[in-house]
Coordinates of C-alpha atoms in Angstrom, one line a residue:
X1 CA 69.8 107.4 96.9
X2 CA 67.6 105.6 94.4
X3 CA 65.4 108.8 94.2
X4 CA 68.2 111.3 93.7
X5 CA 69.2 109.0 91.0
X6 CA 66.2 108.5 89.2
X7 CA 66.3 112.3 89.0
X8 CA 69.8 112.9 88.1
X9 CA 68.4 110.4 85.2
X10 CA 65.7 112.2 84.0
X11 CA 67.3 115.6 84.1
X12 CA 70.1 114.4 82.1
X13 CA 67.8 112.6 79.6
X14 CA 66.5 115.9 77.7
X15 CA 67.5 117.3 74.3
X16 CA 69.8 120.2 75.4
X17 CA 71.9 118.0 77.6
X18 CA 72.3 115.2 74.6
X19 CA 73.0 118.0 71.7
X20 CA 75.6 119.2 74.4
X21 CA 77.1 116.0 74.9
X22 CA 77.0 115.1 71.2
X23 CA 78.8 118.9 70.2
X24 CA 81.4 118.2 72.7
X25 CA 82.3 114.9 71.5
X26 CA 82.5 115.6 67.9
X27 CA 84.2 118.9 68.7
X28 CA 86.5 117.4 70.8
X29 CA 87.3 114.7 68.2
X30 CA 87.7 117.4 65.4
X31 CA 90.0 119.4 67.2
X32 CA 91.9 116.6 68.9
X33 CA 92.8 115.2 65.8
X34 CA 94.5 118.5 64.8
X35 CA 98.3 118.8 65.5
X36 CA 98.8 121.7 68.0
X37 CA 95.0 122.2 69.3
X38 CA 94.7 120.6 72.3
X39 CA 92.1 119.9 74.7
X40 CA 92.9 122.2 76.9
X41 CA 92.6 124.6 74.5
X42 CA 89.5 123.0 73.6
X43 CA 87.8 123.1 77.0
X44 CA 89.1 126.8 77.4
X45 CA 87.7 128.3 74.4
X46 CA 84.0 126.6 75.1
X47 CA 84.1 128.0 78.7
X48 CA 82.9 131.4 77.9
X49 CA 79.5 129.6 76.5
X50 CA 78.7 127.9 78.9
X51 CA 77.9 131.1 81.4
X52 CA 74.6 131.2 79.7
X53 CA 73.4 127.4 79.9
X54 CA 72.5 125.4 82.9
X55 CA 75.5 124.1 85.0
X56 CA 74.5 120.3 84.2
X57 CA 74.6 120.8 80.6
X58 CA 77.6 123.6 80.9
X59 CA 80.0 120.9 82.4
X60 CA 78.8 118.1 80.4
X61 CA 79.6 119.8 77.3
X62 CA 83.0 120.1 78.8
X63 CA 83.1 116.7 79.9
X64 CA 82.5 115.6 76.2
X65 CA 85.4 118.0 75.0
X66 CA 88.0 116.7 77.4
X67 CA 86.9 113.0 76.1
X68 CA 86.4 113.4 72.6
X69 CA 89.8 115.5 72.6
X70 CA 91.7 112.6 74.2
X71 CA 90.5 110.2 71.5
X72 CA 91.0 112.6 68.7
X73 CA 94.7 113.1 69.6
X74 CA 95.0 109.1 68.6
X75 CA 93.4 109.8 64.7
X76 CA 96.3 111.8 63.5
X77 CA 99.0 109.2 65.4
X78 CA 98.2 106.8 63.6
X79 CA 97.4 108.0 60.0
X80 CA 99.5 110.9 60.0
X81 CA 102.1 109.9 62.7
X82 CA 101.6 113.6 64.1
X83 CA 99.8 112.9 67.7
X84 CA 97.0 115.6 68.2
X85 CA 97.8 115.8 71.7
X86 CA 100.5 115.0 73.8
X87 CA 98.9 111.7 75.2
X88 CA 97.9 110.0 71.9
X89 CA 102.5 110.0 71.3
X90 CA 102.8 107.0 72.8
X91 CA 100.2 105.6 70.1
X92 CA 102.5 106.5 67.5
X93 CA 104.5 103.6 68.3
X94 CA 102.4 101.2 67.0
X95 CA 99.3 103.3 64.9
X96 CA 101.2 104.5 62.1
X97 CA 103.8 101.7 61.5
X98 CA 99.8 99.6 61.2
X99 CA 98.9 102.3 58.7
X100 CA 101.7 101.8 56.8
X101 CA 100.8 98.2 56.3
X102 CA 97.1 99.0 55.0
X103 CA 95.3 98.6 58.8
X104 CA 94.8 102.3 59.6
X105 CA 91.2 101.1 59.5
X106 CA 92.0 98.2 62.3
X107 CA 94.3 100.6 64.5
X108 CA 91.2 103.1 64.5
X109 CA 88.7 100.9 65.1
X110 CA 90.8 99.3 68.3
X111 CA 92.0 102.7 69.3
X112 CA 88.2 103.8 69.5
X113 CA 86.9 100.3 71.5
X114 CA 90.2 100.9 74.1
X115 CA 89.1 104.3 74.8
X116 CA 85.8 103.9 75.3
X117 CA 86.0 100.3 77.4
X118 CA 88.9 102.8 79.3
X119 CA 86.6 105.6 79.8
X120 CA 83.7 103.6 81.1
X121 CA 85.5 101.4 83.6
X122 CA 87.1 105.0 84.8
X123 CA 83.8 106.9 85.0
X124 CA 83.0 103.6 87.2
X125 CA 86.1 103.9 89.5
X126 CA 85.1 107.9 89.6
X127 CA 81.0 107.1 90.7
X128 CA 82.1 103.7 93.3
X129 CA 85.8 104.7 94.1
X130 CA 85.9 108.8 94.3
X131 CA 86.1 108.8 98.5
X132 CA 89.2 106.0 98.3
X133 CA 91.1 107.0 95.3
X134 CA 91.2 110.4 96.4
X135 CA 92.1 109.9 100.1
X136 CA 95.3 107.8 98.7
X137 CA 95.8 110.7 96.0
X138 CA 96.2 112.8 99.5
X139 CA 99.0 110.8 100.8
X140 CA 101.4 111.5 97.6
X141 CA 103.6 114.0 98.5
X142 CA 106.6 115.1 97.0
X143 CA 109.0 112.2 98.0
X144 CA 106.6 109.9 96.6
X145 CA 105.7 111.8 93.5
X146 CA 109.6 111.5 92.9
X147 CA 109.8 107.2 93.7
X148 CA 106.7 107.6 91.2
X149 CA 108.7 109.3 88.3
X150 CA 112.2 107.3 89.2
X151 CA 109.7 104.3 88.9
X152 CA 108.3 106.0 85.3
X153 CA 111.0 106.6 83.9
X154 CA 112.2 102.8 83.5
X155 CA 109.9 102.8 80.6
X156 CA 112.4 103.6 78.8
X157 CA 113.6 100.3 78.9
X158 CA 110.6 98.7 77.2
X159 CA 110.1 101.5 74.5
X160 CA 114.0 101.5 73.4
X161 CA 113.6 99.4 70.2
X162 CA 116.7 96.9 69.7
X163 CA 119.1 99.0 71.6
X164 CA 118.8 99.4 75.3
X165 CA 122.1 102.0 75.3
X166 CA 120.9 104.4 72.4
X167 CA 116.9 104.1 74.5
X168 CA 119.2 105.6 77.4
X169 CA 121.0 108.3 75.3
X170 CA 117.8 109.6 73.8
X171 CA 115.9 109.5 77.6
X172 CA 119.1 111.7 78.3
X173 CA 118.9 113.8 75.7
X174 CA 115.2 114.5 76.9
X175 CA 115.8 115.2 80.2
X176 CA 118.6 117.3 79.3
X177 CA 116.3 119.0 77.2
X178 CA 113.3 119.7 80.3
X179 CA 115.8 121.6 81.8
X180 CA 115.3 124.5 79.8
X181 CA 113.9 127.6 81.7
X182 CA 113.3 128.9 85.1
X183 CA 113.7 126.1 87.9
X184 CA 111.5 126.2 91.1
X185 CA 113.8 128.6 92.7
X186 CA 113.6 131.7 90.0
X187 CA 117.3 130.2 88.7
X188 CA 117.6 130.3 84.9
X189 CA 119.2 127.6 82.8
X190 CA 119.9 127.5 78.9
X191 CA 118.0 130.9 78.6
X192 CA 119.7 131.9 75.5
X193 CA 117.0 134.5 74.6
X194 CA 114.2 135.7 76.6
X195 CA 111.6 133.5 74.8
X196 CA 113.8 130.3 76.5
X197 CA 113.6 131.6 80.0
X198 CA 109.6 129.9 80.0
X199 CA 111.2 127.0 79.0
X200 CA 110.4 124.8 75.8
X201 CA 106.5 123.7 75.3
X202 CA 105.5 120.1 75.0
X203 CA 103.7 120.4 72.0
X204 CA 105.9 122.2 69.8
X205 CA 108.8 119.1 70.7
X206 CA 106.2 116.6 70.8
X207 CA 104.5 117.3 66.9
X208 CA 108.4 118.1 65.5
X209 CA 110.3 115.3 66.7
X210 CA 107.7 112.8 65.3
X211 CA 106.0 114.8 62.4
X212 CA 108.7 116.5 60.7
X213 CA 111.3 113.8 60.2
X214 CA 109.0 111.9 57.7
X215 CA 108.9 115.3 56.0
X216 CA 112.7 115.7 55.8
X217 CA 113.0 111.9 54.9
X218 CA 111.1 112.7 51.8
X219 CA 112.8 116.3 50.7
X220 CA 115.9 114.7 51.4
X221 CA 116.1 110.7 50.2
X222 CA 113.2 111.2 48.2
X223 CA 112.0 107.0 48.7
X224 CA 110.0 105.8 46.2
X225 CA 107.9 104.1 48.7
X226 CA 106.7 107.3 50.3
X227 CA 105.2 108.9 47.4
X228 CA 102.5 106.2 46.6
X229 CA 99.5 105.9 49.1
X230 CA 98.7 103.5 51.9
X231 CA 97.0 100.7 51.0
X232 CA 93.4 100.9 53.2
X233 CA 93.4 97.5 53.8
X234 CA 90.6 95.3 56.0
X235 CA 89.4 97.9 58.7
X236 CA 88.0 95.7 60.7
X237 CA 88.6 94.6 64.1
X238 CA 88.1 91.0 64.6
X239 CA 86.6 89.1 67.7
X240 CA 90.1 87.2 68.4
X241 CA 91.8 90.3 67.8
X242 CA 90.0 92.0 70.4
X243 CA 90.5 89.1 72.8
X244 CA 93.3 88.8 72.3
X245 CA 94.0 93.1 74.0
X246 CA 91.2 93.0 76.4
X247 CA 94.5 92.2 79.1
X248 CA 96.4 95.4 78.3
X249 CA 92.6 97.3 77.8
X250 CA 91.5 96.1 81.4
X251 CA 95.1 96.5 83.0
X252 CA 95.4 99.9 81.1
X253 CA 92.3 101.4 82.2
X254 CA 93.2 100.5 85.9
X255 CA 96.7 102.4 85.2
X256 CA 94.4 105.1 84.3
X257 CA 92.3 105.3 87.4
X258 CA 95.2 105.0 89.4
X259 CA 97.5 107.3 88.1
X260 CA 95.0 109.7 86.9
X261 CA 93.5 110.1 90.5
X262 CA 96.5 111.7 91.4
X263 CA 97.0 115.6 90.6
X264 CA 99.7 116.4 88.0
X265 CA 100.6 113.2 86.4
X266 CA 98.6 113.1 83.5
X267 CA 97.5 110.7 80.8
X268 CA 100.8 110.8 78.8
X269 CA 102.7 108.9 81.6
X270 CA 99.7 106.1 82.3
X271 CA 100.3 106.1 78.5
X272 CA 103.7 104.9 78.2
X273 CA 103.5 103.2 81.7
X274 CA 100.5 101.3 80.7
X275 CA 102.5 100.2 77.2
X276 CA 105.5 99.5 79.3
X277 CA 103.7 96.9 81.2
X278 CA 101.6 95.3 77.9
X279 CA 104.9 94.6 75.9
X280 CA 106.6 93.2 79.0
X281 CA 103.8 90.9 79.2
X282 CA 102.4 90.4 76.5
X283 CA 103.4 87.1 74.6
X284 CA 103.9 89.2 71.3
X285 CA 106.1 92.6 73.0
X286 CA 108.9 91.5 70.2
X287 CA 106.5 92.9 67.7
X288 CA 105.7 96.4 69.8
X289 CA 106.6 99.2 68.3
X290 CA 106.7 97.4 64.8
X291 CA 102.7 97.5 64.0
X292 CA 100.9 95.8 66.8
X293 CA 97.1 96.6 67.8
X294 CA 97.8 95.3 71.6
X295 CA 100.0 98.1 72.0
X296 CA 97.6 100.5 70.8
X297 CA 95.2 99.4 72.5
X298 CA 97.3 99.4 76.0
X299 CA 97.9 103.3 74.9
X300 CA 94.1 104.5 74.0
X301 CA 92.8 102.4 77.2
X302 CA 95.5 104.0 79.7
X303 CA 95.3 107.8 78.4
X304 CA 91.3 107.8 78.6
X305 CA 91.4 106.4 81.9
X306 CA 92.4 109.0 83.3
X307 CA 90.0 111.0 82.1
X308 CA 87.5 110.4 84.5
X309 CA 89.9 109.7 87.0
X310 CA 91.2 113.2 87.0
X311 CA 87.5 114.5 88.1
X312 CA 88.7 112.5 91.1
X313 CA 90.7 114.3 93.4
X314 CA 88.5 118.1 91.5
X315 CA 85.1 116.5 92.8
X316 CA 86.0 114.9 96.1
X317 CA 89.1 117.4 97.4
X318 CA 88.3 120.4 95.4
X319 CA 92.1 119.7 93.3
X320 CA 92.0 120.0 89.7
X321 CA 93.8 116.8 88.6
X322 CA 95.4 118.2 85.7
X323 CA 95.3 121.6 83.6
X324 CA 91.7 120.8 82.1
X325 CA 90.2 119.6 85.2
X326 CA 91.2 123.2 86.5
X327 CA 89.4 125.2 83.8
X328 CA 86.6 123.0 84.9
X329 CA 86.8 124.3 88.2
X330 CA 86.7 127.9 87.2
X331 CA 83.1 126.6 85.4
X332 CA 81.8 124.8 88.6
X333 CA 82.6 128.3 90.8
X334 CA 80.8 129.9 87.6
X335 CA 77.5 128.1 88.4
X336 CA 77.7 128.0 92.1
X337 CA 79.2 124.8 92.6
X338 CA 81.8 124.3 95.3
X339 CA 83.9 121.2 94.8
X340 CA 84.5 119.3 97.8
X341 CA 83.2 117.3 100.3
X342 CA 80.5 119.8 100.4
X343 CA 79.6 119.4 97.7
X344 CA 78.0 115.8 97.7
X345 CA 75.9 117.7 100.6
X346 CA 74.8 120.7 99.0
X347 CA 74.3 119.5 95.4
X348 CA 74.3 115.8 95.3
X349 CA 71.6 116.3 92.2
X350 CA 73.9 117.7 90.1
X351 CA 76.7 115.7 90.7
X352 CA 74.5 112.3 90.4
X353 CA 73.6 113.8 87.1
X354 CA 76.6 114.5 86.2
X355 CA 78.1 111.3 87.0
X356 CA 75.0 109.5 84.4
X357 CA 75.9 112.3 81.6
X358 CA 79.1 111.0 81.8
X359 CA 78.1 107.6 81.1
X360 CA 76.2 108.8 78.2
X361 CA 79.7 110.5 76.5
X362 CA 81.2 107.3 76.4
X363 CA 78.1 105.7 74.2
X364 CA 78.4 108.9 72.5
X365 CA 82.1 108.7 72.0
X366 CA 81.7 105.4 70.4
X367 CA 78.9 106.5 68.1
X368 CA 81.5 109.4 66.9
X369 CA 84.3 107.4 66.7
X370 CA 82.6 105.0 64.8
X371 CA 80.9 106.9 62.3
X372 CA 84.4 109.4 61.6
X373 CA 86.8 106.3 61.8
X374 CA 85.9 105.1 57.8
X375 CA 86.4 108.9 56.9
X376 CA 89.1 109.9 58.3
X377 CA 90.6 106.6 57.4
X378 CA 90.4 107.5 53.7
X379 CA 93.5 109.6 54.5
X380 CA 96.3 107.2 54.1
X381 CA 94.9 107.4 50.3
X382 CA 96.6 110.5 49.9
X383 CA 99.7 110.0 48.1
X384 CA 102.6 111.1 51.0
X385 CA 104.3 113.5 48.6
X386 CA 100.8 115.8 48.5
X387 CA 99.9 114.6 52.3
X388 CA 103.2 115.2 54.2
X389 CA 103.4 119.0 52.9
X390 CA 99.7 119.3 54.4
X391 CA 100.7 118.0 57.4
X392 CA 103.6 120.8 57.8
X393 CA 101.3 123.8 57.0
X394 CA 98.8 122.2 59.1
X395 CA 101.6 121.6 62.5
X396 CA 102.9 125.1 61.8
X397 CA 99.1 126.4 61.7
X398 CA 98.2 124.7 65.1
X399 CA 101.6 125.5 67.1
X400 CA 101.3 129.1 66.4
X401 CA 97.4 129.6 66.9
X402 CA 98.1 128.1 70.8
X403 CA 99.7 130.8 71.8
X404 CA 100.7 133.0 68.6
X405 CA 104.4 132.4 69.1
X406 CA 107.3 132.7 66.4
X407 CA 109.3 130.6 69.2
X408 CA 107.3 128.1 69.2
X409 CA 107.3 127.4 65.7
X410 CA 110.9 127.9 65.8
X411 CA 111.1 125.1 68.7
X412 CA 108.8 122.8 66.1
X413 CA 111.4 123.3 63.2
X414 CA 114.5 122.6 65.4
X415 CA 112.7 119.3 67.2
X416 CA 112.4 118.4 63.4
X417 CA 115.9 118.6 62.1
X418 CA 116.9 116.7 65.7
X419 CA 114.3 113.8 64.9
X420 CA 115.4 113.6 61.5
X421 CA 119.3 113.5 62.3
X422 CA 117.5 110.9 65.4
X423 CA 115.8 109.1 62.6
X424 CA 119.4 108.6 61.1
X425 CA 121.2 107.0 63.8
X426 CA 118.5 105.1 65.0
X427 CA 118.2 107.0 68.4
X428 CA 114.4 105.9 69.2
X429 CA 112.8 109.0 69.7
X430 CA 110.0 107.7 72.4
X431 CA 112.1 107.2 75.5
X432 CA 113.2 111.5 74.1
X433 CA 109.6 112.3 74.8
X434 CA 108.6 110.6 78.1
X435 CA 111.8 111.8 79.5
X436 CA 111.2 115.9 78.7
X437 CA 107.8 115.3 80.0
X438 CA 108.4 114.3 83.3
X439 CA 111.5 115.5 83.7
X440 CA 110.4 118.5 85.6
X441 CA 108.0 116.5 87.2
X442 CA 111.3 114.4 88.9
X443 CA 113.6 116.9 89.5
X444 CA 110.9 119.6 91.3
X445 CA 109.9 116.5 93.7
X446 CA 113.2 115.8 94.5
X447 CA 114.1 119.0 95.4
X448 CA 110.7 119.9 97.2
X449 CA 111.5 116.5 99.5
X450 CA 115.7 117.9 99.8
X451 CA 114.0 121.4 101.2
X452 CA 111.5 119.9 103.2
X453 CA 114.1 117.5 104.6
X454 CA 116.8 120.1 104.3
X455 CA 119.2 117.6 102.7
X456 CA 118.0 114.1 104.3
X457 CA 117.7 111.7 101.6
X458 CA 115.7 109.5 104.3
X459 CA 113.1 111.4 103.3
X460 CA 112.3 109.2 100.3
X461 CA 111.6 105.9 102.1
X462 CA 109.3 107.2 105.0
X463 CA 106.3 105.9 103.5
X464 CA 105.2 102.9 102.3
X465 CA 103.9 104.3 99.3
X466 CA 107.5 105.0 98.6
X467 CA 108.9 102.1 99.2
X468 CA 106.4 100.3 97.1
X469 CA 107.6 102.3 94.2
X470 CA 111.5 101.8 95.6
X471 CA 111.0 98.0 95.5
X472 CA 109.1 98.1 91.8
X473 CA 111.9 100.5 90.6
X474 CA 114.4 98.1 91.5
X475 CA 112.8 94.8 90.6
X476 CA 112.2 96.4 86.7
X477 CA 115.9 97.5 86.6
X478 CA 116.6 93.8 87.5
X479 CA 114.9 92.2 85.1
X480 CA 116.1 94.5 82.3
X481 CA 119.5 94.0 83.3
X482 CA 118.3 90.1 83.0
X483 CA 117.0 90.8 79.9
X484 CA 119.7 92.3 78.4
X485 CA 121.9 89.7 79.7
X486 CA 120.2 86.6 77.9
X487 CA 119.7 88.9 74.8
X488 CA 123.8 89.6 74.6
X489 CA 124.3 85.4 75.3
X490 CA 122.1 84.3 72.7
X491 CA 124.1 87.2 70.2
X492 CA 127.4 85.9 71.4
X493 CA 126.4 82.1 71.0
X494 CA 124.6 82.6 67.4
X495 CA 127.8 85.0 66.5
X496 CA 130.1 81.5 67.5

């Protein structure tokens, strides 16, 4: 083992492999950071060059992509509160409301440290855990995939704000929302227009209902806070602030492994799962979602998790664990690479050198992050009047080069007036968001586990994976109800 490793070393260490790594990453970042271009597309686009360039440098110059996309995503959240991707929205909650107070610096700099502590400790679980993780990834099936989401979706207890009842109407709202399109059984719901039968994107929804508002806010109220420029503030991240995360970084990156090891769910739920569990823990989750770096930090950690976790169940099953891991797999068939069993048989070189490269993209992800933090920190500067009209052009410019779309723009500008008119009433728009994204997820499984069953709802407590999720469902709708409870006594007591 020690041989093939030494090897996998020094075939990783050369020049080509590190200005691979070091393209991907910045790339990634770049292009992660702008509204609309995700890292899918990212991944996709670099695919074609890597036909010409051996399969060790071709997939670790994807590797660096996927991870310098994820991070990127969390640069425009919290300066621009426009998430580059659809797993930095759940930074949004506490990034930009930081920036507005001058620590845009701080928020990067603890965004950056989060995702790479997450992204080492999961490309650990991915060299030590693979076999395990993936073998328990096989046992999910659709009734426990749907305990899974039922279990999700009481985040939207924790990421309500100050009213638990408008946190429900929004999640409603959302899930209303996913039902848009084609269901699994060719049926078409809300298809006003042919454009409606593929349903509505997550991207367009995601970048209006938290970009455009702010734009709307300004057109319409015109505050006279919004036209002068962020203060930049210390940037800094201090040694007791970091202590005082490292819980919800560790606990987040776990989330990350876990969740991310299993196919479809994605880094945008460990994202809000992972905050869920920080401000219900956390001795300061009264000030989440007003400016607090703990909560970032639970975010970045949790979403970059997954990252290597997703290589998971592609390496050890041959399953792509999500949309970019599956691109991936068309590159590993490229270069004559079976993933699989087989393949820590057949090719255990390349897939001890990939597992070091990988290693390597987190120092290099640091490095990046580091040196483009002060920069693109410079951007709450701008005065909002000059920025926000940028950031427009710029959301417009990236949902329409994904897949050249007039109704996808159209979805953006809608999502927009909704957030604003949101925005008004105080609906939170968060618990929206997590809702329409797994949605589908939740409403397939259960249906999947009805036809397989045909109709016995004992189909969701025949494992003990689902009743593990059952019993956590339960016990968090408990202590909300609690929660709720001593928060209405304490109203009622102060109000006599």
């Amino acid at each position: 083992m020690w041989n093939e490793l030494l090897g996998a070393f020094a075939a990783v260490a050369t020049l080509p492999n590190f200005i691979a790594m070091a393209a991907g990453i910045w790339g990634g970042v770049i292009i992660g950071a702008i509204p609309g271009m995700t890292g899918t597309m990212a991944v996709t686009l670099a695919l074609p060059f890597t036909f010409y360039l051996p399969p060790v440098t071709s997939l670790l110059l994807l590797v660096a992509l996927y991870k310098g996309s994820t991070y990127g995503g969390s640069i425009s959240a919290i300066l621009i509160k426009t998430p580059g991707t659809a797993s930095a929205a759940c930074t949004v909650l506490d990034g930009y409301p930081l920036a507005r107070e001058g620590k845009g610096g701080k928020a990067l700099n603890m965004a950056l440290v989060s995702s790479c502590i997450g992204d080492f400790i999961s490309n650990i679980s991915l060299i030590f855990l693979a076999a395990p993780l993936a073998m328990f990834a096989l046992r999910v099936g659709p009734p426990e995939y749907f305990m899974l989401m039922a279990f999700s979706l009481t985040i939207v207890a924790s990421i309500s704000g100050r009213s638990l009842l408008l946190g429900i109407v929004s999640a409603c709202l959302g899930l209303l929302l996913a039902t848009v399109g084609e269901d699994m059984y060719g049926s078409f719901r809300f298809a006003l227009s042919e454009d409606m039968k593929s349903g509505l994107g997550v991207v367009p929804v995601l970048i209006g209902l938290f970009a455009l508002p702010e734009m709307i806010k300004l057109a319409v109220f015109r505050p006279e806070e919004n036209t002068q420029a962020m203060k930049l503030g210390d940037n800094r991240l201090t040694m007791s602030e970091f202590r005082g995360s490292l819980k919800s970084i560790i606990r987040g990156s776990l989330i990350g492994v876990v969740l991310g090891a299993i196919p479809g769910i994605g880094p945008s739920t460990a994202a809000f799962f992972s905050y869920s569990e920080a401000r219900r823990t956390s001795k300061n989750g009264d000030r989440f979602g007003e400016g607090e770096l703990e909560g970032v930090a639970a975010s970045e950690s949790a979403n970059n998790g997954c990252c290597g976790a997703t290589m998971i169940p592609l390496l050890a099953l041959g399953v792509p664990g999500d949309v970019i891991t599956g691109v991936m797999l068309g590159a590993f068939m490229i270069h004559g690479l079976t993933p699989g069993p087989l393949l820590f048989q057949n090719n255990i070189g390349e897939v001890y050198s990939l597992f070091i490269g990988m290693l390597f993209s987190s120092l290099f992800l640091f490095v990046a992050g580091k040196l483009t933090a002060s920069g693109f920190a410079k951007i709450s500067r701008i005065p909002q009047q000059v920025l926000l009209p940028c950031i427009v052009i710029l959301c417009v410019f990236g949902i329409y080069s994904v897949a050249s779309s007039p109704f996808d723009v159209a979805v953006l500008l809608v999502m927009g007036i909704v957030g604003f008119v949101m925005m008004v009433l105080n609906i939170p728009a968060a618990p929206f968001l997590i809702a329409f994204i797994l949605g589908p997820m939740f409403e397939d499984n259960m249906r999947r586990s009805l036809a397989i069953s045909r109709g016995d709802l004992g189909v969701f407590f025949q494992s003990w994976i689902s009743w593990g999720f059952f019993a956590l469902t339960i016990l968090f709708v408990a202590l909300t109800i609690r929660r709720e409870w001593q928060k209405w006594r304490s109203t009622s007591r102060a109000a006599n």
